Coordinates of C-alpha atoms and ligand atoms in Angstrom, one line a residue:
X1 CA 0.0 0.0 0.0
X2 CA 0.8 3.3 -0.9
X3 CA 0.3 6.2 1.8
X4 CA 1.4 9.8 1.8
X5 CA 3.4 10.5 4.7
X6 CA 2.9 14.2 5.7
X7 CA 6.7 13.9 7.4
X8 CA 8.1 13.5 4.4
X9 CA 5.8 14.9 1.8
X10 CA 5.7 12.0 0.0
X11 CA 3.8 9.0 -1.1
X12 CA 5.5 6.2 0.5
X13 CA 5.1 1.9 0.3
X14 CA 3.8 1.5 3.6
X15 CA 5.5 -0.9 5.7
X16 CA 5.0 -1.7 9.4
X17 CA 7.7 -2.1 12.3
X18 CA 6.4 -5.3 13.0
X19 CA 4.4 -7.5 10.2
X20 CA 2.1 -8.7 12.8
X21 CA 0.6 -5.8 14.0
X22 CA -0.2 -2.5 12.8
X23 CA 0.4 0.6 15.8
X24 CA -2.2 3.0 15.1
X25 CA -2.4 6.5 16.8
X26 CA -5.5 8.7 16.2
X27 CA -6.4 12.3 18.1
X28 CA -9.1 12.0 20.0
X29 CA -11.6 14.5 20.3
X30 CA -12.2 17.8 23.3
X31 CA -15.3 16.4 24.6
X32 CA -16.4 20.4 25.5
X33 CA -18.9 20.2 23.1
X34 CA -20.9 18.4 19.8
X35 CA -18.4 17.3 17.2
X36 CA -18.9 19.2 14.2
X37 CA -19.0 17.1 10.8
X38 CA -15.6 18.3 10.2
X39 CA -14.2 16.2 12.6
X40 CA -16.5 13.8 11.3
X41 CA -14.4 14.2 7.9
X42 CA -11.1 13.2 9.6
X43 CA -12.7 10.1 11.9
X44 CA -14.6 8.9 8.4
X45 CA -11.3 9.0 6.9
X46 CA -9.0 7.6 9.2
X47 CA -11.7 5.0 10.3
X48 CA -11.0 3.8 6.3
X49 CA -7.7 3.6 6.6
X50 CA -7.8 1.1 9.5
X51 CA -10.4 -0.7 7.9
X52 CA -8.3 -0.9 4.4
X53 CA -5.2 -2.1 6.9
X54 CA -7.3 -5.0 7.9
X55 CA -8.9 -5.8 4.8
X56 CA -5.4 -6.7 3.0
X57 CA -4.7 -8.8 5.9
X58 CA -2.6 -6.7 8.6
X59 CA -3.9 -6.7 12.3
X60 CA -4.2 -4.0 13.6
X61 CA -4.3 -2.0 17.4
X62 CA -5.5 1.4 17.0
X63 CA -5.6 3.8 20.1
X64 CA -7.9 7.0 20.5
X65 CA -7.5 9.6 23.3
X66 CA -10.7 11.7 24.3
X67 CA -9.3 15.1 25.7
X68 CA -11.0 15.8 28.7
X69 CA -8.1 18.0 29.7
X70 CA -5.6 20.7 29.2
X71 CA -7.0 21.7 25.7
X72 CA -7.1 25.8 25.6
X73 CA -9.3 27.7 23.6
X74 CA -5.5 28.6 21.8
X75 CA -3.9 25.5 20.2
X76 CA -0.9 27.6 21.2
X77 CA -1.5 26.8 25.1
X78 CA -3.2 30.3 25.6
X79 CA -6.5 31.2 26.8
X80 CA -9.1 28.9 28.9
X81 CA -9.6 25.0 29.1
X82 CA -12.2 24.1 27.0
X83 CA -13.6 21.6 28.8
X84 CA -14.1 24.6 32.0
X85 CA -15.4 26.6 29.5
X86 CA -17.7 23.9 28.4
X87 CA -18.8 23.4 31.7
X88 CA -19.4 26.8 32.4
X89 CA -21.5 26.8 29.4
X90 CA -23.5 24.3 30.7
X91 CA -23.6 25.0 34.3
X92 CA -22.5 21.6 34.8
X93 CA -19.2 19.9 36.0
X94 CA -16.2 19.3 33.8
X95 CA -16.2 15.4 34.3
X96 CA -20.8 15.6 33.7
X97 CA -19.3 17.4 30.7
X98 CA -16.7 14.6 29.6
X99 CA -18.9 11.4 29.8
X100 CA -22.1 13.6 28.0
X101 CA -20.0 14.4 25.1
X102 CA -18.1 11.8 24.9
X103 CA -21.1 9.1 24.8
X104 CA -22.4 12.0 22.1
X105 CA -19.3 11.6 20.2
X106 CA -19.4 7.5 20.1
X107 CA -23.3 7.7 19.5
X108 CA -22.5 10.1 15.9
X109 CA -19.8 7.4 15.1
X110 CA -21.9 4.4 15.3
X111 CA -24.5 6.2 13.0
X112 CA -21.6 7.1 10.5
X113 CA -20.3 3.5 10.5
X114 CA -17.0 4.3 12.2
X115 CA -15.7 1.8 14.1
X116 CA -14.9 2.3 17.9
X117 CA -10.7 2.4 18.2
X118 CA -9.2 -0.7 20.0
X119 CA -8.2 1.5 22.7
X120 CA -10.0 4.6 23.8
X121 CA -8.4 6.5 26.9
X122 CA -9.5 9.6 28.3
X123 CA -6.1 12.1 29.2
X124 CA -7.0 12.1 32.8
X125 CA -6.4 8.2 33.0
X126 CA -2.5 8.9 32.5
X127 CA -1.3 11.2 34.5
X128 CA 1.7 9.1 36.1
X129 CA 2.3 8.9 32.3
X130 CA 2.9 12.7 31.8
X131 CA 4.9 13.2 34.5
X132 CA 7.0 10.2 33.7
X133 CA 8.0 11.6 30.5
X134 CA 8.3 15.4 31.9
X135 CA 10.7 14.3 34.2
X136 CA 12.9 13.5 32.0
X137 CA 12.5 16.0 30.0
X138 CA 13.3 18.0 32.7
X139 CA 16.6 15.8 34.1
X140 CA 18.0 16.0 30.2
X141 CA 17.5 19.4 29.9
X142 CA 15.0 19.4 27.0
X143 CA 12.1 21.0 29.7
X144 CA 11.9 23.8 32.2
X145 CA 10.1 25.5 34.6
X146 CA 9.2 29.2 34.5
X147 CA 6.8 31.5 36.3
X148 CA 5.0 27.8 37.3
X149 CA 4.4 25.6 34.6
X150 CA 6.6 23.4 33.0
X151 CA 7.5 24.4 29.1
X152 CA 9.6 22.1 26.8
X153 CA 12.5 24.3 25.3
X154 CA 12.4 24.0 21.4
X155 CA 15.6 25.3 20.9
X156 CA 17.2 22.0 21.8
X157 CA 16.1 20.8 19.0
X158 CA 18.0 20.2 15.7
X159 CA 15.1 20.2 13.9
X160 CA 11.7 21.5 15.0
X161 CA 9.1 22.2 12.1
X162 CA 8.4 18.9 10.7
X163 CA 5.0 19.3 8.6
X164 CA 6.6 23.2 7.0
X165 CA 4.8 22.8 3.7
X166 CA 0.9 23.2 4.9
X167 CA -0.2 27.2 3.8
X168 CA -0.8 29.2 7.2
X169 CA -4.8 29.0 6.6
X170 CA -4.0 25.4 7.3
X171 CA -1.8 26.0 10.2
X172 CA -4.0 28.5 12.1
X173 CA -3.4 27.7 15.5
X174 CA -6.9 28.4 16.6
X175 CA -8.4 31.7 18.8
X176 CA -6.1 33.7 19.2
X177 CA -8.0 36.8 20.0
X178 CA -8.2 38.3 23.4
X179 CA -5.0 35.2 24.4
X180 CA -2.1 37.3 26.2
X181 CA 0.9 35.8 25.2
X182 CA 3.0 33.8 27.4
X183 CA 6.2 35.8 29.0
X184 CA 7.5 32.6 30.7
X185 CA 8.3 31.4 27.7
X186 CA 12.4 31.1 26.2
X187 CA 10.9 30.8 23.1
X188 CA 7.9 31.9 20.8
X189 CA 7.1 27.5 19.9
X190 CA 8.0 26.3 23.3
X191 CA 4.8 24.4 24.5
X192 CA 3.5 23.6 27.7
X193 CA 4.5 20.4 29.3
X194 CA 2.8 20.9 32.8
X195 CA 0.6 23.9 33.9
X196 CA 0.0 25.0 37.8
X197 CA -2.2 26.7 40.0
X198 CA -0.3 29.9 39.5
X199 CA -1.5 30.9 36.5
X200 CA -5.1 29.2 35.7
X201 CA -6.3 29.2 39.2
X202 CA -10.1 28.1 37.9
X203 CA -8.9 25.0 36.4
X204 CA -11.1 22.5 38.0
X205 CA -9.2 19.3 37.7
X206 CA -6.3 19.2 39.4
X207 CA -3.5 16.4 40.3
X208 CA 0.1 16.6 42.4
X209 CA 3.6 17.0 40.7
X210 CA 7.1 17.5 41.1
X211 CA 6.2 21.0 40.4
X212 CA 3.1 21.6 42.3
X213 CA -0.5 20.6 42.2
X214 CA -1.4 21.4 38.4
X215 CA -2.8 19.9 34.7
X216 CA -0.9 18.4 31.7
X217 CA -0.7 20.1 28.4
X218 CA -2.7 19.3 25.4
X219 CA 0.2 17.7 23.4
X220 CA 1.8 15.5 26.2
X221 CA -1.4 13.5 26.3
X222 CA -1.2 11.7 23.1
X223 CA 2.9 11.2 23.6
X224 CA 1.8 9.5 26.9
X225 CA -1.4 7.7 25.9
X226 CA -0.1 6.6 22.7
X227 CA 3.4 5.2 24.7
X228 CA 1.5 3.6 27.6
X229 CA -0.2 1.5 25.1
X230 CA 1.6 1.0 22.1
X231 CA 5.1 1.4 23.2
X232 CA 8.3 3.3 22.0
X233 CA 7.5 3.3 18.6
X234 CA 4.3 4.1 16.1
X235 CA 3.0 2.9 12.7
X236 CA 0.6 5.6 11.8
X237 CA 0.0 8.8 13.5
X238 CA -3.6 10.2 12.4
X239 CA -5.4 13.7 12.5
X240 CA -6.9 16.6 11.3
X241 CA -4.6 18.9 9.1
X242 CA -5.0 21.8 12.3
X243 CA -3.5 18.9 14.5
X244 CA 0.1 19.0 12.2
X245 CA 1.1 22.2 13.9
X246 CA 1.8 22.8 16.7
X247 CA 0.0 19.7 18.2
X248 CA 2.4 17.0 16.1
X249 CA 5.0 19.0 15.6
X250 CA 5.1 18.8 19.8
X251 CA 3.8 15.2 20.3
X252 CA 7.7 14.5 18.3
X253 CA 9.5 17.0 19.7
X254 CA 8.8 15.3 23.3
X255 CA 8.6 12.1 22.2
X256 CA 11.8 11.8 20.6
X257 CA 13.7 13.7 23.0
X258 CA 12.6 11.4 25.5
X259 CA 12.9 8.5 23.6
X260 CA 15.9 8.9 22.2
X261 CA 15.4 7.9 19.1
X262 CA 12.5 8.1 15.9
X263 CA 8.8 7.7 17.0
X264 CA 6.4 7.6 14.2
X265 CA 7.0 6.5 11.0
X266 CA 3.9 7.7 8.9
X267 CA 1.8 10.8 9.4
X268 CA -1.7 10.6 7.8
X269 CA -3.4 14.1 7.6
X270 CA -6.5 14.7 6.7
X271 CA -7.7 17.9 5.0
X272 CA -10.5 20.0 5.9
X273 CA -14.0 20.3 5.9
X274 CA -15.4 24.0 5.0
X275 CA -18.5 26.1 4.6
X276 CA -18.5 27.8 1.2
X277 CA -18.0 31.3 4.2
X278 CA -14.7 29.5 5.5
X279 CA -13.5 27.5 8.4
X280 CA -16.4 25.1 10.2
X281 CA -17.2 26.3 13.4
X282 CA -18.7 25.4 16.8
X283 CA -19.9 29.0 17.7
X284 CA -19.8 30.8 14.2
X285 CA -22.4 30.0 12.0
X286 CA -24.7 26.9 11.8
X287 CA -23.6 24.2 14.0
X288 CA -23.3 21.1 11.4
X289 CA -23.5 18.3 13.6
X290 CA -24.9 14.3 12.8
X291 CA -28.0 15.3 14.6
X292 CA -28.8 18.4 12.0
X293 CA -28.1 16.1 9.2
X294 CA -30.6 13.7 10.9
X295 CA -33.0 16.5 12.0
X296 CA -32.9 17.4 8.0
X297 CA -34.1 14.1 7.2
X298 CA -30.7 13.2 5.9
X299 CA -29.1 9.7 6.3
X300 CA -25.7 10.2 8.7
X301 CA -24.2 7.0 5.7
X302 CA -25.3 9.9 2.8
X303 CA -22.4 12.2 4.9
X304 CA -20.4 9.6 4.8
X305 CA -20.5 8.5 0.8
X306 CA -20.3 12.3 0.6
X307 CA -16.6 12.3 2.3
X308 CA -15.5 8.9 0.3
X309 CA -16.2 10.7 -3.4
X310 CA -13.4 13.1 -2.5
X311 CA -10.1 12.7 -1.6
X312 CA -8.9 12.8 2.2
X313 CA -5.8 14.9 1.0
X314 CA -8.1 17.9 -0.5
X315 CA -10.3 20.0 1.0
X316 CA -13.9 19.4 0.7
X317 CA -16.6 22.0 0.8
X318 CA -19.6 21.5 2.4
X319 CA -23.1 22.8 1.5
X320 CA -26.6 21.5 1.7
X321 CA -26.7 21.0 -2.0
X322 CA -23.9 19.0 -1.9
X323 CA -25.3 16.6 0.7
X324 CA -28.5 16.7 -1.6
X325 CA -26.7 15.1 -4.7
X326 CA -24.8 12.6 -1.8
X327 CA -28.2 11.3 -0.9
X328 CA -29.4 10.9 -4.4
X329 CA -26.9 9.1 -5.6
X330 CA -26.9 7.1 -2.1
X331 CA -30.4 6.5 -2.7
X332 CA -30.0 5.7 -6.1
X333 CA -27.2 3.0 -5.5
X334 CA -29.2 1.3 -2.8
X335 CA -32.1 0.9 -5.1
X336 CA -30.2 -0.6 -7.9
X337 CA -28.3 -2.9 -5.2
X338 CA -32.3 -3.8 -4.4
X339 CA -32.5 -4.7 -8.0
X340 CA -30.2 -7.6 -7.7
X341 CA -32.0 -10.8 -6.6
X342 CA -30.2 -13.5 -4.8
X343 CA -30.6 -16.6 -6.2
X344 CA -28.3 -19.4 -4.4
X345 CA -26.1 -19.4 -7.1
X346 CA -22.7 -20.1 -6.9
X347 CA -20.0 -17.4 -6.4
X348 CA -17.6 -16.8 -9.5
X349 CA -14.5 -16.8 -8.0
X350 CA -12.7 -15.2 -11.1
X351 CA -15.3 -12.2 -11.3
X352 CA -15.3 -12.1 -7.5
X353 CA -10.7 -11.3 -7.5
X354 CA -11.0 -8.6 -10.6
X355 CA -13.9 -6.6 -8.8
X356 CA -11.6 -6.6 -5.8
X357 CA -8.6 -6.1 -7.5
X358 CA -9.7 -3.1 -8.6
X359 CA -11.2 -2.3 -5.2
X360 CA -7.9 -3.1 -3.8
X361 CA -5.7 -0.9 -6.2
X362 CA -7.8 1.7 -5.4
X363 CA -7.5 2.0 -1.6
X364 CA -3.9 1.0 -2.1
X365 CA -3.0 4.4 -3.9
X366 CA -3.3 6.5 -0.9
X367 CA -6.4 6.0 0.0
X368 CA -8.1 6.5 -3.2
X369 CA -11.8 6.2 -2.1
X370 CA -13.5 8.3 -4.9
X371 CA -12.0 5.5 -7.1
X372 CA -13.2 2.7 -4.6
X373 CA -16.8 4.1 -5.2
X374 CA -16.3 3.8 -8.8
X375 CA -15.2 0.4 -8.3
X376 CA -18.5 -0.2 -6.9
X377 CA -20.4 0.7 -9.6
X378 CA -18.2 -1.4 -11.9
X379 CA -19.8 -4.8 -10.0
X380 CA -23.5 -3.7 -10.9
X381 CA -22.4 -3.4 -14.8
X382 CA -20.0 -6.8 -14.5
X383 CA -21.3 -9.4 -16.7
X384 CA -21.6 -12.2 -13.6
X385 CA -24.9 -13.5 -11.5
X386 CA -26.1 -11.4 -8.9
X387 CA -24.9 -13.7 -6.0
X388 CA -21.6 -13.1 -6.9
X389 CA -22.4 -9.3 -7.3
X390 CA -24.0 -9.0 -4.0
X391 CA -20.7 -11.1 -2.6
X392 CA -18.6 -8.6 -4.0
X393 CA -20.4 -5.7 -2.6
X394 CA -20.8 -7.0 0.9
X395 CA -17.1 -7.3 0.8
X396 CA -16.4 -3.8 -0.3
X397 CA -18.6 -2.7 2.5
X398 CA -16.6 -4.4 5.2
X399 CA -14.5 -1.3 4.6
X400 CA -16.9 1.3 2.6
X401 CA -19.3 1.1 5.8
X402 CA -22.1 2.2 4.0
X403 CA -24.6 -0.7 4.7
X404 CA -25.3 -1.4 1.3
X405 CA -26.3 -4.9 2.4
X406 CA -28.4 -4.2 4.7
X407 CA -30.1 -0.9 3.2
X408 CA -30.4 -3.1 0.1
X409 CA -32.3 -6.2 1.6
X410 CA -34.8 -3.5 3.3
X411 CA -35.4 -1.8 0.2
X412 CA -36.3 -5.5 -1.1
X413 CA -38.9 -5.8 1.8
X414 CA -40.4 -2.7 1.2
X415 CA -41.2 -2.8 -2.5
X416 CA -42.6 -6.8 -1.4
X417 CA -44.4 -4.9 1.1
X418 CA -45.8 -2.0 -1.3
X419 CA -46.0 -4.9 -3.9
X420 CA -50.0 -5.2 -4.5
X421 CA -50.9 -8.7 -6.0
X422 CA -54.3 -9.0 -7.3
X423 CA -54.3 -12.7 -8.8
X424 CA -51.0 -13.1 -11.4
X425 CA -51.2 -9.2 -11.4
X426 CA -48.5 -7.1 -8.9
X427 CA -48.4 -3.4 -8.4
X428 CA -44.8 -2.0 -7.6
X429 CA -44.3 1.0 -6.3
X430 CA -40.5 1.5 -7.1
X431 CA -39.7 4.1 -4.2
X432 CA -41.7 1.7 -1.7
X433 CA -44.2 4.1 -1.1
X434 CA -47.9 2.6 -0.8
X435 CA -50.6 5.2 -2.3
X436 CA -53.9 3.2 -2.6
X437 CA -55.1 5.8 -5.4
X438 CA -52.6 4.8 -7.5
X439 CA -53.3 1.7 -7.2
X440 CA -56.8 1.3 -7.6
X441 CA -56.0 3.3 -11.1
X442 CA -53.5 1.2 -12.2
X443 CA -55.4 -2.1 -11.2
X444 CA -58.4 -0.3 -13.0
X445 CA -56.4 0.4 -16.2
X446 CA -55.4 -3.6 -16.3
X447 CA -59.1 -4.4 -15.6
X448 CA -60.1 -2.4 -18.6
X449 CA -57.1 -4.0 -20.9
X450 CA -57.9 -7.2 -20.4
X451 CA -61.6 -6.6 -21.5
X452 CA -60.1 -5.4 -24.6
X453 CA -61.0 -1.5 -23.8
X454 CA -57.7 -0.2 -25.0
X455 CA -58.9 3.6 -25.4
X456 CA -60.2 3.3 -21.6
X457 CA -56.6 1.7 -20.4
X458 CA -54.7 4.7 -22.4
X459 CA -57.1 7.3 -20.6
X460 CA -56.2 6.2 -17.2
X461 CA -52.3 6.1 -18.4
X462 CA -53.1 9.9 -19.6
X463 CA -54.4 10.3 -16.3
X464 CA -51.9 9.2 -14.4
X465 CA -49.3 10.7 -16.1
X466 CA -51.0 14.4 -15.9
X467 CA -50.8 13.5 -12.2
X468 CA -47.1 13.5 -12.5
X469 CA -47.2 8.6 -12.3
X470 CA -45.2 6.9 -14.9
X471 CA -46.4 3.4 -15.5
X472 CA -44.1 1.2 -17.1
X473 CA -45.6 -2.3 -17.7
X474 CA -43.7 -5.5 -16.2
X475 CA -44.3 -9.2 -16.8
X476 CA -47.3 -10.2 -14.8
X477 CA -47.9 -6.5 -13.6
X478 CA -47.1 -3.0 -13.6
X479 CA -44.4 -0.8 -11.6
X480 CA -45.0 2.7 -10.8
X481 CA -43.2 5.9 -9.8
X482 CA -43.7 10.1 -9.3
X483 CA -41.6 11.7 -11.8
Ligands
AMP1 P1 -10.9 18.5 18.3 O1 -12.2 17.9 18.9 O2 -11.0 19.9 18.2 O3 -9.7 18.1 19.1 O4 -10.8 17.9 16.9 C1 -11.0 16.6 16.6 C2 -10.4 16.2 15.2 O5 -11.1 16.9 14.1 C3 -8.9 16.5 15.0 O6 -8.3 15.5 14.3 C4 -9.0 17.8 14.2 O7 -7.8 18.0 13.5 C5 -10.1 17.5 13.3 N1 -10.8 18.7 12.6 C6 -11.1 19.9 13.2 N2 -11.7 20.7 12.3 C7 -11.9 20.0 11.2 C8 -12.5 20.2 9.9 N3 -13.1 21.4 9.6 N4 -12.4 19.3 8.9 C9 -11.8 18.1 9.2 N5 -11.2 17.8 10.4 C10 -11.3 18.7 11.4
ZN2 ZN1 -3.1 14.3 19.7

């Protein structure tokens, strides 16, 4: 498989430490609020990698952290927590405020197919973590302490900017406004390691330290979380593109320095998600979460086909014209997935390895998932049976995740269900709605065919069809739709 590794800035064969098991490190999310269907985007994405990885046959152990912690409204360790600020908010406490949206966050995965990580740690689980690693940091020299908190110095480093080539829209460290800057700092890009009372005195979680009672920064967390569990060395470090700087950039400037040697191998970064008026936004704006969508009367797996027809390295607009045309053709691929009709024949093996093949190649190239869709729609025009079609497609899915199966055999049910049968005649009604109307017309226009009345059958065709019905005769009945 071919993956582009933002460290390098190219597309590299990707090759695991070990060939037995995949490390896989993923940002969690700040559970202050909602997720937005931007960081949707990034979980849709990265959920497909993992899912590609154990399709061609690696294992995998993927680990999530959920910030509950130490995240301030600045990326750049300025401003409040967001989690007190959530609470605030709220009127609720900060750990109320951690399960709530955390259970939130799980609940809009499961409806958008994405698979729960192996590991899932909240930051306050690890502190004797942190503070393992800071104290070294601090006995090498590579941390410090200054006006109460604990700052890693950058300029020990050799090199320090790792992902330089993202434009500064990209690299926006987040609010900024109103955030005094830091005088303790030696540097402008040292980072927090350890905060104290002394300076955010309304933090409400609090735990002891070498260097007084306090909180761990932002970036330690996933250095500590991502050690504790999958040891001194990483496969695949995931995220959103905002997370390269300064949150990467950090998580290897500690980790290495304590380590003493290279962390992560790949970086997989995935590219935003944007209103046509900018940057998606908790407070700005419409709040796009999985529960508008829903509230819309859109399916959460329509967002999700929406994100696979574009590429996780570009950015992707999003408007509700766009999700429109992501449900139609949703809609539309389910129906003609409906079409097919399993009929216990066997599965043709030869058919069944080009289709993947193709599916395969796709998601090998980086992730190519616009092209997996297409392969998709190369097994409903394959010249096989429709058992080894539906085979095919409920393979894809294992990593697609768009429940084509599933939607499919439903759709099946509901046209039997909407299906009318008046002796050899049945009455489809090919978008499964039931209109009794309709169907007394239709069944009325058959009556008067089979007496021979042709002008009378044509009438009621006329009819219908001023009503906006196409009829379109089938053997042994007619199917119907609006048009
Ligand atoms: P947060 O909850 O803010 O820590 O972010 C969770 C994840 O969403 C991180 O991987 C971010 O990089 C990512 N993210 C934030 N905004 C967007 C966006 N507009 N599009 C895609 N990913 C995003
Ligand atoms: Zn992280």
């Amino acid at each position: 498989m071919k993956l582009y590794n933002s460290a390098t800035r190219k597309k590299e064969d990707f090759v695991p430490n070990n060939p037995d098991i995949v490390k896989m490190y993923t940002c969690g999310p700040t559970v202050y609020h909602f997720a937005h269907i931007g960081n949707l985007r990034s979980y849709i994405m990265e959920d497909i990698l993992e899912k590609h990885l154990r399709y061609v046959g690696y294992n995998v152990k993927r680990v999530m952290n959920i910030t509950d912690v130490g995240h301030l409204t600045s990326d750049a360790d300025e401003g409040e927590d967001k989690m007190l600020k959530g609470a605030k908010r709220e009127n609720k406490s900060v750990m109320d405020i951690a399960k709530f949206y955390t259970d939130a966050f799980f609940s809009d995965c499961a409806k958008l197919n994405i698979k729960t990580p192996d590991v899932v740690e909240p930051a306050t689980n690890c502190i004797d973590e942190y503070i393992k690693i800071i104290t070294k940091l601090m006995d090498t020299g590579y941390a410090y302490f200054a006006g109460g908190n604990v700052y890693f110095d950058t300029s020990k480093l050799e090199r320090y900017y790792i992902f330089n080539d993202f434009n500064a829209d990209d690299l926006d460290v987040g609010v900024r406004e109103g955030v005094e800057e830091d005088t303790n700092k030696r540097n402008k890009n040292d980072f927090v390691l350890w905060f104290t009372k002394s300076k955010f005195e309304d933090q409400a979680l609090k735990w002891d330290s070498p260097w007084g009672v306090g909180y761990p920064g932002w970036h330690i967390e996933c250095s500590g979380i991502s050690m504790k569990h999958l040891g001194e060395d990483l496969d695949i470090h995931c995220g959103g593109i905002d997370n390269a700087f300064p949150h990467h950039t950090n998580e290897i400037a500690q980790s290495e320095s304590y380590l003493g040697h290279k962390w992560c191998n790949y970086w997989m970064h995935v590219l935003h998600l944007n209103t046509n008026s900018g940057k998606m936004s908790k407070s700005k704006g419409e709040f796009l979460t999985v529960a508008l969508l829903e509230e819309k009367g859109y399916d959460p797996l329509a967002y999700r086909l929406f994100c696979l027809q574009s590429h996780y390295r570009k950015s992707l607009v999003f408007s509700w014209e766009n999700l429109d045309n992501a449900q139609g053709t949703y809609m539309k691929l389910i129906n003609r997935i409906a079409g097919l009709k399993p009929a216990g024949e066997a599965v043709d093996e030869e058919a069944f390895k080009a289709l993947r093949d193709k599916f395969v190649a796709a998601l090998d190239n980086d992730l190519n998932t616009s092209l997996a869709v297409t392969a998709l729609y190369d097994v409903l025009k394959y010249q096989t049976n429709d058992d080894t079609k539906l085979a095919v497609i409920a393979d894809f899915d294992k990593v697609l995740g768009l429940d084509l199966i599933a939607k499919a055999d439903k759709k099946r049910e509901e046209l039997k269900k909407h299906a009318v049968v008046a002796g050899q005649f049945t009455i489809i009604s090919e978008s499964g709605e039931a209109d009794a109307e309709v169907e007394a017309k239709i069944q009325a226009r058959q009556d008067a065919k089979k007496a021979k009345n042709f002008a009378e059958a044509d009438r009621i065709r006329d009819e219908l069809k001023a009503a906006g019905i196409e009829v379109t005769d089938i053997p042994h009945g007619a199917k119907w739709k609006r048009i």
